[in-house]
PDB file of C-alpha atoms in Angstrom:
ATOM      1  CA  UNK B   1     -12.444  22.114 -32.923  1.00 44.00           C
ATOM      2  CA  UNK B   2     -11.102  24.705 -30.492  1.00 46.00           C
ATOM      3  CA  UNK B   3     -13.245  23.989 -27.137  1.00 47.00           C
ATOM      4  CA  UNK B   4     -14.826  20.881 -28.254  1.00 46.00           C
ATOM      5  CA  UNK B   5     -14.730  17.982 -25.363  1.00 57.00           C
ATOM      6  CA  UNK B   6     -12.942  14.798 -25.786  1.00 67.00           C
ATOM      7  CA  UNK B   7     -14.340  11.339 -25.533  1.00 84.00           C
ATOM      8  CA  UNK B   8     -11.858   8.813 -24.196  1.00 90.00           C
ATOM      9  CA  UNK B   9     -11.359   4.963 -23.469  1.00 93.00           C
ATOM     10  CA  UNK B  10      -9.061   2.579 -22.198  1.00 95.00           C
ATOM     11  CA  UNK B  11      -8.336  -0.727 -21.323  1.00 96.00           C
ATOM     12  CA  UNK B  12      -5.530  -2.759 -19.741  1.00 96.00           C
ATOM     13  CA  UNK B  13      -4.172  -6.500 -19.485  1.00 96.00           C
ATOM     14  CA  UNK B  14      -1.529  -8.312 -17.615  1.00 95.00           C
ATOM     15  CA  UNK B  15      -0.939 -10.542 -20.522  1.00 96.00           C
ATOM     16  CA  UNK B  16       1.024 -13.534 -19.678  1.00 95.00           C
ATOM     17  CA  UNK B  17       3.492 -11.682 -17.452  1.00 94.00           C
ATOM     18  CA  UNK B  18       3.288 -12.138 -13.360  1.00 92.00           C
ATOM     19  CA  UNK B  19       2.648  -8.930 -12.705  1.00 94.00           C
ATOM     20  CA  UNK B  20       0.961  -5.535 -14.341  1.00 95.00           C
ATOM     21  CA  UNK B  21       4.059  -3.404 -15.216  1.00 96.00           C
ATOM     22  CA  UNK B  22       2.018  -0.912 -17.351  1.00 97.00           C
ATOM     23  CA  UNK B  23       0.577   2.179 -15.618  1.00 97.00           C
ATOM     24  CA  UNK B  24      -1.771   4.840 -17.119  1.00 97.00           C
ATOM     25  CA  UNK B  25      -3.422   8.090 -16.005  1.00 96.00           C
ATOM     26  CA  UNK B  26      -5.940  10.591 -17.458  1.00 94.00           C
ATOM     27  CA  UNK B  27      -6.292  14.278 -16.117  1.00 94.00           C
ATOM     28  CA  UNK B  28      -9.722  15.290 -14.698  1.00 91.00           C
ATOM     29  CA  UNK B  29     -11.876  15.901 -17.681  1.00 87.00           C
ATOM     30  CA  UNK B  30     -14.630  17.424 -15.191  1.00 86.00           C
ATOM     31  CA  UNK B  31     -12.401  19.926 -14.337  1.00 89.00           C
ATOM     32  CA  UNK B  32     -13.356  22.739 -16.371  1.00 89.00           C
ATOM     33  CA  UNK B  33     -11.033  25.297 -14.713  1.00 90.00           C
ATOM     34  CA  UNK B  34      -7.651  23.446 -15.475  1.00 91.00           C
ATOM     35  CA  UNK B  35      -9.032  22.026 -18.864  1.00 90.00           C
ATOM     36  CA  UNK B  36      -9.304  25.960 -20.311  1.00 90.00           C
ATOM     37  CA  UNK B  37      -5.632  26.315 -19.377  1.00 92.00           C
ATOM     38  CA  UNK B  38      -4.275  22.898 -19.622  1.00 94.00           C
ATOM     39  CA  UNK B  39      -6.592  20.962 -21.656  1.00 93.00           C
ATOM     40  CA  UNK B  40      -6.383  17.049 -21.187  1.00 93.00           C
ATOM     41  CA  UNK B  41      -3.383  15.090 -20.332  1.00 96.00           C
ATOM     42  CA  UNK B  42      -3.136  11.039 -20.934  1.00 97.00           C
ATOM     43  CA  UNK B  43      -0.012   9.874 -19.867  1.00 97.00           C
ATOM     44  CA  UNK B  44       1.246   6.007 -20.079  1.00 98.00           C
ATOM     45  CA  UNK B  45       4.180   4.207 -18.686  1.00 98.00           C
ATOM     46  CA  UNK B  46       5.609   0.502 -18.896  1.00 97.00           C
ATOM     47  CA  UNK B  47       7.969  -0.625 -16.377  1.00 96.00           C
ATOM     48  CA  UNK B  48      11.298  -2.142 -18.201  1.00 92.00           C
ATOM     49  CA  UNK B  49      11.494  -6.057 -17.762  1.00 80.00           C
ATOM     50  CA  UNK B  50      14.616  -7.292 -17.046  1.00 82.00           C
ATOM     51  CA  UNK B  51      15.147  -4.365 -14.401  1.00 88.00           C
ATOM     52  CA  UNK B  52      14.074  -3.930 -11.054  1.00 92.00           C
ATOM     53  CA  UNK B  53      10.706  -2.255  -9.784  1.00 95.00           C
ATOM     54  CA  UNK B  54       9.057  -1.939 -12.992  1.00 95.00           C
ATOM     55  CA  UNK B  55       5.422  -1.745 -11.680  1.00 95.00           C
ATOM     56  CA  UNK B  56       6.720   0.617  -8.899  1.00 97.00           C
ATOM     57  CA  UNK B  57       8.631   2.911 -11.451  1.00 97.00           C
ATOM     58  CA  UNK B  58       6.059   3.023 -13.773  1.00 97.00           C
ATOM     59  CA  UNK B  59       3.350   4.000 -11.424  1.00 97.00           C
ATOM     60  CA  UNK B  60       5.811   6.475  -9.989  1.00 97.00           C
ATOM     61  CA  UNK B  61       6.127   8.026 -12.836  1.00 98.00           C
ATOM     62  CA  UNK B  62       2.637   8.448 -14.243  1.00 97.00           C
ATOM     63  CA  UNK B  63       1.668   9.606 -10.811  1.00 97.00           C
ATOM     64  CA  UNK B  64       4.432  12.430 -11.008  1.00 97.00           C
ATOM     65  CA  UNK B  65       3.947  13.195 -14.533  1.00 97.00           C
ATOM     66  CA  UNK B  66       0.348  14.085 -13.857  1.00 97.00           C
ATOM     67  CA  UNK B  67       0.795  15.876 -10.387  1.00 96.00           C
ATOM     68  CA  UNK B  68       3.240  17.971 -12.189  1.00 97.00           C
ATOM     69  CA  UNK B  69       1.401  18.744 -15.183  1.00 97.00           C
ATOM     70  CA  UNK B  70      -2.094  19.694 -13.411  1.00 94.00           C
ATOM     71  CA  UNK B  71      -0.003  22.782 -11.554  1.00 95.00           C
ATOM     72  CA  UNK B  72       0.669  24.599 -14.985  1.00 95.00           C
ATOM     73  CA  UNK B  73      -0.472  27.789 -14.914  1.00 93.00           C
ATOM     74  CA  UNK B  74      -2.231  29.505 -18.019  1.00 89.00           C
ATOM     75  CA  UNK B  75       0.785  31.403 -19.290  1.00 94.00           C
ATOM     76  CA  UNK B  76       3.057  28.437 -19.060  1.00 96.00           C
ATOM     77  CA  UNK B  77       3.239  27.071 -22.745  1.00 96.00           C
ATOM     78  CA  UNK B  78       1.794  23.364 -22.957  1.00 96.00           C
ATOM     79  CA  UNK B  79       5.099  22.550 -24.752  1.00 96.00           C
ATOM     80  CA  UNK B  80       7.156  23.765 -21.493  1.00 96.00           C
ATOM     81  CA  UNK B  81       4.391  21.974 -18.899  1.00 97.00           C
ATOM     82  CA  UNK B  82       5.070  18.600 -20.736  1.00 97.00           C
ATOM     83  CA  UNK B  83       8.945  18.974 -20.428  1.00 97.00           C
ATOM     84  CA  UNK B  84       8.925  20.030 -17.091  1.00 98.00           C
ATOM     85  CA  UNK B  85       6.811  17.268 -15.868  1.00 98.00           C
ATOM     86  CA  UNK B  86       8.849  14.798 -17.571  1.00 98.00           C
ATOM     87  CA  UNK B  87      11.975  15.471 -15.997  1.00 98.00           C
ATOM     88  CA  UNK B  88      10.135  15.829 -12.799  1.00 98.00           C
ATOM     89  CA  UNK B  89       9.090  11.978 -13.501  1.00 98.00           C
ATOM     90  CA  UNK B  90      12.388  11.332 -14.268  1.00 98.00           C
ATOM     91  CA  UNK B  91      13.913  12.253 -11.477  1.00 98.00           C
ATOM     92  CA  UNK B  92      11.282  10.515  -9.167  1.00 98.00           C
ATOM     93  CA  UNK B  93      12.574   7.397 -10.868  1.00 98.00           C
ATOM     94  CA  UNK B  94      16.105   8.118 -10.351  1.00 97.00           C
ATOM     95  CA  UNK B  95      15.409   8.760  -6.355  1.00 97.00           C
ATOM     96  CA  UNK B  96      13.520   5.466  -6.360  1.00 97.00           C
ATOM     97  CA  UNK B  97      16.320   3.530  -7.554  1.00 96.00           C
ATOM     98  CA  UNK B  98      18.782   5.309  -5.222  1.00 96.00           C
ATOM     99  CA  UNK B  99      16.120   4.771  -2.316  1.00 96.00           C
ATOM    100  CA  UNK B 100      16.859   0.793  -2.952  1.00 96.00           C
ATOM    101  CA  UNK B 101      20.374   1.143  -3.615  1.00 95.00           C
ATOM    102  CA  UNK B 102      19.649   0.034  -7.408  1.00 95.00           C
ATOM    103  CA  UNK B 103      21.337   2.913  -9.093  1.00 93.00           C
ATOM    104  CA  UNK B 104      20.897   2.456 -13.072  1.00 91.00           C
ATOM    105  CA  UNK B 105      18.921  -0.900 -12.707  1.00 94.00           C
ATOM    106  CA  UNK B 106      15.239   0.851 -12.468  1.00 96.00           C
ATOM    107  CA  UNK B 107      13.465   2.349 -15.593  1.00 97.00           C
ATOM    108  CA  UNK B 108      10.422   3.074 -17.484  1.00 98.00           C
ATOM    109  CA  UNK B 109       8.893   4.052 -20.586  1.00 97.00           C
ATOM    110  CA  UNK B 110       6.537   7.240 -20.931  1.00 98.00           C
ATOM    111  CA  UNK B 111       4.313   8.561 -23.650  1.00 98.00           C
ATOM    112  CA  UNK B 112       2.277  11.612 -22.891  1.00 98.00           C
ATOM    113  CA  UNK B 113      -0.198  13.186 -24.941  1.00 97.00           C
ATOM    114  CA  UNK B 114      -2.166  16.486 -24.324  1.00 96.00           C
ATOM    115  CA  UNK B 115      -5.096  18.074 -26.284  1.00 94.00           C
ATOM    116  CA  UNK B 116      -5.415  21.447 -25.772  1.00 93.00           C
ATOM    117  CA  UNK B 117      -7.825  23.770 -27.601  1.00 91.00           C
ATOM    118  CA  UNK B 118      -8.147  21.453 -30.595  1.00 90.00           C
ATOM    119  CA  UNK B 119      -4.258  20.623 -30.951  1.00 94.00           C
ATOM    120  CA  UNK B 120      -2.243  17.689 -29.833  1.00 96.00           C
ATOM    121  CA  UNK B 121       0.923  17.950 -28.182  1.00 96.00           C
ATOM    122  CA  UNK B 122       3.003  15.011 -27.075  1.00 97.00           C
ATOM    123  CA  UNK B 123       6.290  13.725 -25.523  1.00 97.00           C
ATOM    124  CA  UNK B 124       7.861  10.124 -25.064  1.00 97.00           C
ATOM    125  CA  UNK B 125      11.052   8.406 -24.003  1.00 97.00           C
ATOM    126  CA  UNK B 126      11.401   4.777 -24.969  1.00 97.00           C
ATOM    127  CA  UNK B 127       9.280   2.577 -26.704  1.00 96.00           C
ATOM    128  CA  UNK B 128       5.705   3.237 -26.103  1.00 97.00           C
ATOM    129  CA  UNK B 129       4.139   4.756 -28.888  1.00 98.00           C
ATOM    130  CA  UNK B 130       1.384   7.350 -29.793  1.00 98.00           C
ATOM    131  CA  UNK B 131      -0.351   7.125 -33.149  1.00 97.00           C
ATOM    132  CA  UNK B 132      -2.958   9.262 -34.864  1.00 97.00           C
ATOM    133  CA  UNK B 133      -5.296   7.546 -36.740  1.00 97.00           C
ATOM    134  CA  UNK B 134      -6.595   9.696 -39.652  1.00 96.00           C
ATOM    135  CA  UNK B 135      -8.624   8.833 -42.815  1.00 95.00           C
ATOM    136  CA  UNK B 136      -8.194   5.174 -42.342  1.00 95.00           C
ATOM    137  CA  UNK B 137      -4.217   5.343 -42.065  1.00 96.00           C
ATOM    138  CA  UNK B 138      -2.436   4.900 -39.186  1.00 97.00           C
ATOM    139  CA  UNK B 139       0.698   7.310 -38.490  1.00 96.00           C
ATOM    140  CA  UNK B 140       2.867   6.572 -35.659  1.00 96.00           C
ATOM    141  CA  UNK B 141       3.745  10.126 -34.294  1.00 96.00           C
ATOM    142  CA  UNK B 142       6.701   9.066 -31.713  1.00 96.00           C
ATOM    143  CA  UNK B 143       9.939   7.267 -32.534  1.00 93.00           C
ATOM    144  CA  UNK B 144      11.494   4.341 -30.804  1.00 94.00           C
ATOM    145  CA  UNK B 145      14.691   4.710 -28.588  1.00 95.00           C
ATOM    146  CA  UNK B 146      15.746   1.666 -29.044  1.00 93.00           C
ATOM    147  CA  UNK B 147      19.202  -0.161 -30.119  1.00 92.00           C
ATOM    148  CA  UNK B 148      17.568  -1.244 -33.358  1.00 90.00           C
ATOM    149  CA  UNK B 149      17.310   2.646 -34.565  1.00 87.00           C
ATOM    150  CA  UNK B 150      20.678   2.688 -34.205  1.00 88.00           C
ATOM    151  CA  UNK B 151      21.343  -0.488 -36.445  1.00 92.00           C
ATOM    152  CA  UNK B 152      19.007   0.610 -38.950  1.00 90.00           C
ATOM    153  CA  UNK B 153      21.021   3.894 -39.604  1.00 88.00           C
ATOM    154  CA  UNK B 154      24.536   1.724 -39.869  1.00 91.00           C
ATOM    155  CA  UNK B 155      22.472  -0.681 -42.298  1.00 91.00           C
ATOM    156  CA  UNK B 156      21.262   2.060 -44.484  1.00 88.00           C
ATOM    157  CA  UNK B 157      25.106   3.546 -44.582  1.00 91.00           C
ATOM    158  CA  UNK B 158      26.601   0.308 -45.555  1.00 92.00           C
ATOM    159  CA  UNK B 159      28.245  -0.293 -41.920  1.00 92.00           C
ATOM    160  CA  UNK B 160      26.713  -3.079 -41.129  1.00 92.00           C
ATOM    161  CA  UNK B 161      24.281  -5.768 -43.314  1.00 91.00           C
ATOM    162  CA  UNK B 162      20.628  -5.852 -42.893  1.00 92.00           C
ATOM    163  CA  UNK B 163      20.934  -9.161 -41.534  1.00 91.00           C
ATOM    164  CA  UNK B 164      22.974  -8.084 -38.678  1.00 91.00           C
ATOM    165  CA  UNK B 165      20.753  -5.042 -38.321  1.00 89.00           C
ATOM    166  CA  UNK B 166      17.447  -7.087 -38.328  1.00 90.00           C
ATOM    167  CA  UNK B 167      18.856 -10.342 -35.988  1.00 91.00           C
ATOM    168  CA  UNK B 168      21.010  -8.312 -33.451  1.00 91.00           C
ATOM    169  CA  UNK B 169      20.002 -10.121 -30.397  1.00 89.00           C
ATOM    170  CA  UNK B 170      20.058  -6.608 -28.497  1.00 88.00           C
ATOM    171  CA  UNK B 171      18.016  -4.767 -31.131  1.00 88.00           C
ATOM    172  CA  UNK B 172      15.129  -4.263 -28.542  1.00 87.00           C
ATOM    173  CA  UNK B 173      17.435  -2.638 -25.979  1.00 91.00           C
ATOM    174  CA  UNK B 174      16.122   0.811 -25.121  1.00 94.00           C
ATOM    175  CA  UNK B 175      18.465   3.828 -25.611  1.00 95.00           C
ATOM    176  CA  UNK B 176      16.389   6.416 -23.486  1.00 96.00           C
ATOM    177  CA  UNK B 177      13.839   5.853 -20.572  1.00 97.00           C
ATOM    178  CA  UNK B 178      13.178   7.237 -17.197  1.00 98.00           C
ATOM    179  CA  UNK B 179      15.394   6.545 -14.752  1.00 97.00           C
ATOM    180  CA  UNK B 180      18.698   7.929 -16.358  1.00 96.00           C
ATOM    181  CA  UNK B 181      20.468  10.593 -14.538  1.00 94.00           C
ATOM    182  CA  UNK B 182      20.350  12.400 -17.971  1.00 94.00           C
ATOM    183  CA  UNK B 183      17.874  11.519 -20.545  1.00 95.00           C
ATOM    184  CA  UNK B 184      19.454  11.179 -23.956  1.00 95.00           C
ATOM    185  CA  UNK B 185      16.518  11.427 -26.279  1.00 94.00           C
ATOM    186  CA  UNK B 186      13.376  12.973 -25.495  1.00 96.00           C
ATOM    187  CA  UNK B 187      10.755  12.787 -28.621  1.00 95.00           C
ATOM    188  CA  UNK B 188       8.315  15.853 -28.922  1.00 94.00           C
ATOM    189  CA  UNK B 189       6.729  17.673 -31.180  1.00 93.00           C
ATOM    190  CA  UNK B 190       7.987  21.481 -32.024  1.00 84.00           C
ATOM    191  CA  UNK B 191       4.503  22.164 -33.145  1.00 91.00           C
ATOM    192  CA  UNK B 192       1.190  21.283 -32.134  1.00 94.00           C
ATOM    193  CA  UNK B 193      -0.757  19.195 -34.462  1.00 95.00           C
ATOM    194  CA  UNK B 194      -4.402  20.426 -35.300  1.00 94.00           C
ATOM    195  CA  UNK B 195      -6.678  17.495 -35.116  1.00 94.00           C
ATOM    196  CA  UNK B 196      -9.733  16.946 -37.250  1.00 92.00           C
ATOM    197  CA  UNK B 197     -13.302  15.773 -36.000  1.00 87.00           C
ATOM    198  CA  UNK B 198     -12.914  12.305 -37.109  1.00 91.00           C
ATOM    199  CA  UNK B 199      -9.123  12.043 -35.669  1.00 95.00           C
ATOM    200  CA  UNK B 200      -8.522   9.229 -33.224  1.00 96.00           C
ATOM    201  CA  UNK B 201      -5.043   9.476 -31.075  1.00 97.00           C
ATOM    202  CA  UNK B 202      -3.583   5.998 -29.546  1.00 98.00           C
ATOM    203  CA  UNK B 203      -1.269   5.691 -26.628  1.00 98.00           C
ATOM    204  CA  UNK B 204      -0.258   2.111 -26.486  1.00 98.00           C
ATOM    205  CA  UNK B 205       2.681  -0.134 -24.612  1.00 98.00           C
ATOM    206  CA  UNK B 206       4.619  -2.474 -26.715  1.00 96.00           C
ATOM    207  CA  UNK B 207       2.225  -5.326 -25.895  1.00 97.00           C
ATOM    208  CA  UNK B 208      -0.237  -4.053 -28.048  1.00 98.00           C
ATOM    209  CA  UNK B 209       1.271  -2.932 -31.160  1.00 97.00           C
ATOM    210  CA  UNK B 210       3.565  -5.667 -31.272  1.00 96.00           C
ATOM    211  CA  UNK B 211       0.995  -8.274 -31.562  1.00 97.00           C
ATOM    212  CA  UNK B 212      -1.278  -6.389 -33.992  1.00 98.00           C
ATOM    213  CA  UNK B 213      -0.732  -5.338 -37.620  1.00 97.00           C
ATOM    214  CA  UNK B 214      -1.475  -1.185 -38.576  1.00 96.00           C
ATOM    215  CA  UNK B 215      -4.294  -2.524 -40.554  1.00 97.00           C
ATOM    216  CA  UNK B 216      -6.081  -4.492 -37.471  1.00 98.00           C
ATOM    217  CA  UNK B 217      -5.455  -1.239 -35.297  1.00 98.00           C
ATOM    218  CA  UNK B 218      -7.124   1.049 -37.740  1.00 97.00           C
ATOM    219  CA  UNK B 219     -10.380  -1.737 -37.943  1.00 97.00           C
ATOM    220  CA  UNK B 220     -10.564  -1.140 -34.436  1.00 97.00           C
ATOM    221  CA  UNK B 221     -10.262   2.493 -34.131  1.00 96.00           C
ATOM    222  CA  UNK B 222     -13.416   3.036 -36.144  1.00 93.00           C
ATOM    223  CA  UNK B 223     -15.682   2.295 -33.041  1.00 94.00           C
ATOM    224  CA  UNK B 224     -15.842   4.727 -30.260  1.00 91.00           C
ATOM    225  CA  UNK B 225     -12.814   5.244 -28.365  1.00 93.00           C
ATOM    226  CA  UNK B 226     -14.649   2.668 -25.288  1.00 91.00           C
ATOM    227  CA  UNK B 227     -15.167  -0.185 -27.789  1.00 94.00           C
ATOM    228  CA  UNK B 228     -11.662   1.002 -29.538  1.00 96.00           C
ATOM    229  CA  UNK B 229      -9.648   0.219 -26.483  1.00 96.00           C
ATOM    230  CA  UNK B 230     -11.524  -2.880 -25.515  1.00 96.00           C
ATOM    231  CA  UNK B 231     -11.454  -4.270 -28.610  1.00 97.00           C
ATOM    232  CA  UNK B 232      -7.481  -3.561 -29.379  1.00 98.00           C
ATOM    233  CA  UNK B 233      -6.743  -5.371 -26.025  1.00 97.00           C
ATOM    234  CA  UNK B 234      -8.945  -8.437 -26.710  1.00 97.00           C
ATOM    235  CA  UNK B 235      -7.773  -8.410 -30.405  1.00 97.00           C
ATOM    236  CA  UNK B 236      -3.951  -9.086 -29.251  1.00 97.00           C
ATOM    237  CA  UNK B 237      -4.900 -11.476 -26.447  1.00 97.00           C
ATOM    238  CA  UNK B 238      -7.397 -13.744 -28.799  1.00 97.00           C
ATOM    239  CA  UNK B 239      -3.771 -14.186 -30.776  1.00 97.00           C
ATOM    240  CA  UNK B 240      -2.605 -16.379 -27.405  1.00 96.00           C
ATOM    241  CA  UNK B 241       0.803 -15.286 -28.387  1.00 95.00           C
ATOM    242  CA  UNK B 242       4.075 -16.702 -26.263  1.00 94.00           C
ATOM    243  CA  UNK B 243       5.179 -14.583 -23.477  1.00 92.00           C
ATOM    244  CA  UNK B 244       2.372 -11.826 -24.288  1.00 96.00           C
ATOM    245  CA  UNK B 245       3.415  -8.733 -22.634  1.00 95.00           C
ATOM    246  CA  UNK B 246       1.437  -6.525 -20.407  1.00 96.00           C
ATOM    247  CA  UNK B 247      -0.843  -4.368 -22.917  1.00 97.00           C
ATOM    248  CA  UNK B 248      -2.471  -1.046 -22.397  1.00 97.00           C
ATOM    249  CA  UNK B 249      -4.347   1.103 -24.872  1.00 98.00           C
ATOM    250  CA  UNK B 250      -5.905   4.889 -24.384  1.00 97.00           C
ATOM    251  CA  UNK B 251      -7.862   6.101 -27.146  1.00 97.00           C
ATOM    252  CA  UNK B 252      -9.129   9.961 -27.455  1.00 95.00           C
ATOM    253  CA  UNK B 253     -11.555  11.722 -30.155  1.00 91.00           C
ATOM    254  CA  UNK B 254     -13.470  14.534 -30.350  1.00 76.00           C
ATOM    255  CA  UNK B 255     -16.603  14.744 -29.097  1.00 61.00           C
ATOM    256  CA  UNK B 256     -19.796  16.488 -30.265  1.00 47.00           C
ATOM    257  CA  UNK B 257     -20.293  19.595 -27.961  1.00 44.00           C
ATOM    258  CA  UNK B 258     -24.367  18.449 -27.939  1.00 41.00           C
ATOM    259  CA  UNK B 259     -23.468  15.186 -25.855  1.00 41.00           C
ATOM    260  CA  UNK B 260     -22.801  14.880 -22.110  1.00 44.00           C
ATOM    261  CA  UNK B 261     -19.573  13.048 -21.405  1.00 45.00           C
ATOM    262  CA  UNK B 262     -19.699  10.908 -18.088  1.00 48.00           C
ATOM    263  CA  UNK B 263     -17.011   8.343 -16.645  1.00 50.00           C
ATOM    264  CA  UNK B 264     -17.753   4.535 -15.771  1.00 50.00           C
ATOM    265  CA  UNK B 265     -16.045   2.254 -14.017  1.00 54.00           C
ATOM    266  CA  UNK B 266     -16.352  -1.358 -16.060  1.00 53.00           C
ATOM    267  CA  UNK B 267     -14.636  -4.703 -15.507  1.00 52.00           C
ATOM    268  CA  UNK B 268     -14.977  -7.286 -18.522  1.00 45.00           C
ATOM    269  CA  UNK B 269     -12.984 -10.030 -18.872  1.00 46.00           C
ATOM    270  CA  UNK B 270     -10.455  -9.368 -15.914  1.00 50.00           C
ATOM    271  CA  UNK B 271      -9.554  -6.299 -17.798  1.00 51.00           C
ATOM    272  CA  UNK B 272      -9.753  -2.958 -15.662  1.00 51.00           C
ATOM    273  CA  UNK B 273     -11.513  -0.165 -17.322  1.00 48.00           C
ATOM    274  CA  UNK B 274     -12.441   3.498 -16.077  1.00 49.00           C
ATOM    275  CA  UNK B 275     -14.354   4.292 -19.603  1.00 47.00           C
ATOM    276  CA  UNK B 276     -15.700   7.653 -20.913  1.00 47.00           C
ATOM    277  CA  UNK B 277     -19.216   7.217 -22.255  1.00 46.00           C
ATOM    278  CA  UNK B 278     -21.539   9.724 -23.967  1.00 42.00           C
ATOM    279  CA  UNK B 279     -25.425  10.320 -23.150  1.00 41.00           C
TER     280      UNK B 279
END
């Protein structure tokens, strides 16, 4: 896998919300010099509903994360570069809140993945997710930082009933996110995950995984990354769920080195796309 380039696709839709509060970015895959020392970074953020400046917070977090990561030097480990960039993104969101006198009322999730020399590294805060699709199975790599996780631990230990855990009205509240002075929980892999030729990596906001079964996601991930991202978003929109949240999907996959990769801008059904194609 070392040295094998990637194929990628992405899709996004506002859902039934008034504005798009999901943001995403992918580092420059055509920058061979940086790819050699830093790999390819994909990052996604979901501005928190019920708080202020969700769109601005997610956009700033993604922009800062990308800008911070691409100054990585060759001798800086990927894990350290990701954590350094995450910290800077967090401080940017904190400063945004201060600027508007909204301390404690601005927040966003973040999920970032780097594929470097055939291995996957990730970091996440909040409840946006990163999945690995391998051998027809969907494996959630990141943990959700929600109050539900704490409720489940209490239910396992017998402190509360499972009914109380599953029906708690605040179970979806985030317990860790960007915008906090000190991030209490950061999810990351201590060791890089070696990728296989047929692996697929999915980054998505909760508007996607809350509307699709794992089996439905796996079905679409068999397609090319461009088709998979588009189909995933269209499939959840087709369910016409009430209060459908913003939805974003980024799909990464290894690519045969004999093929040429290029990015193409496409607009289909109101969705914005900058997709990778193989020629």
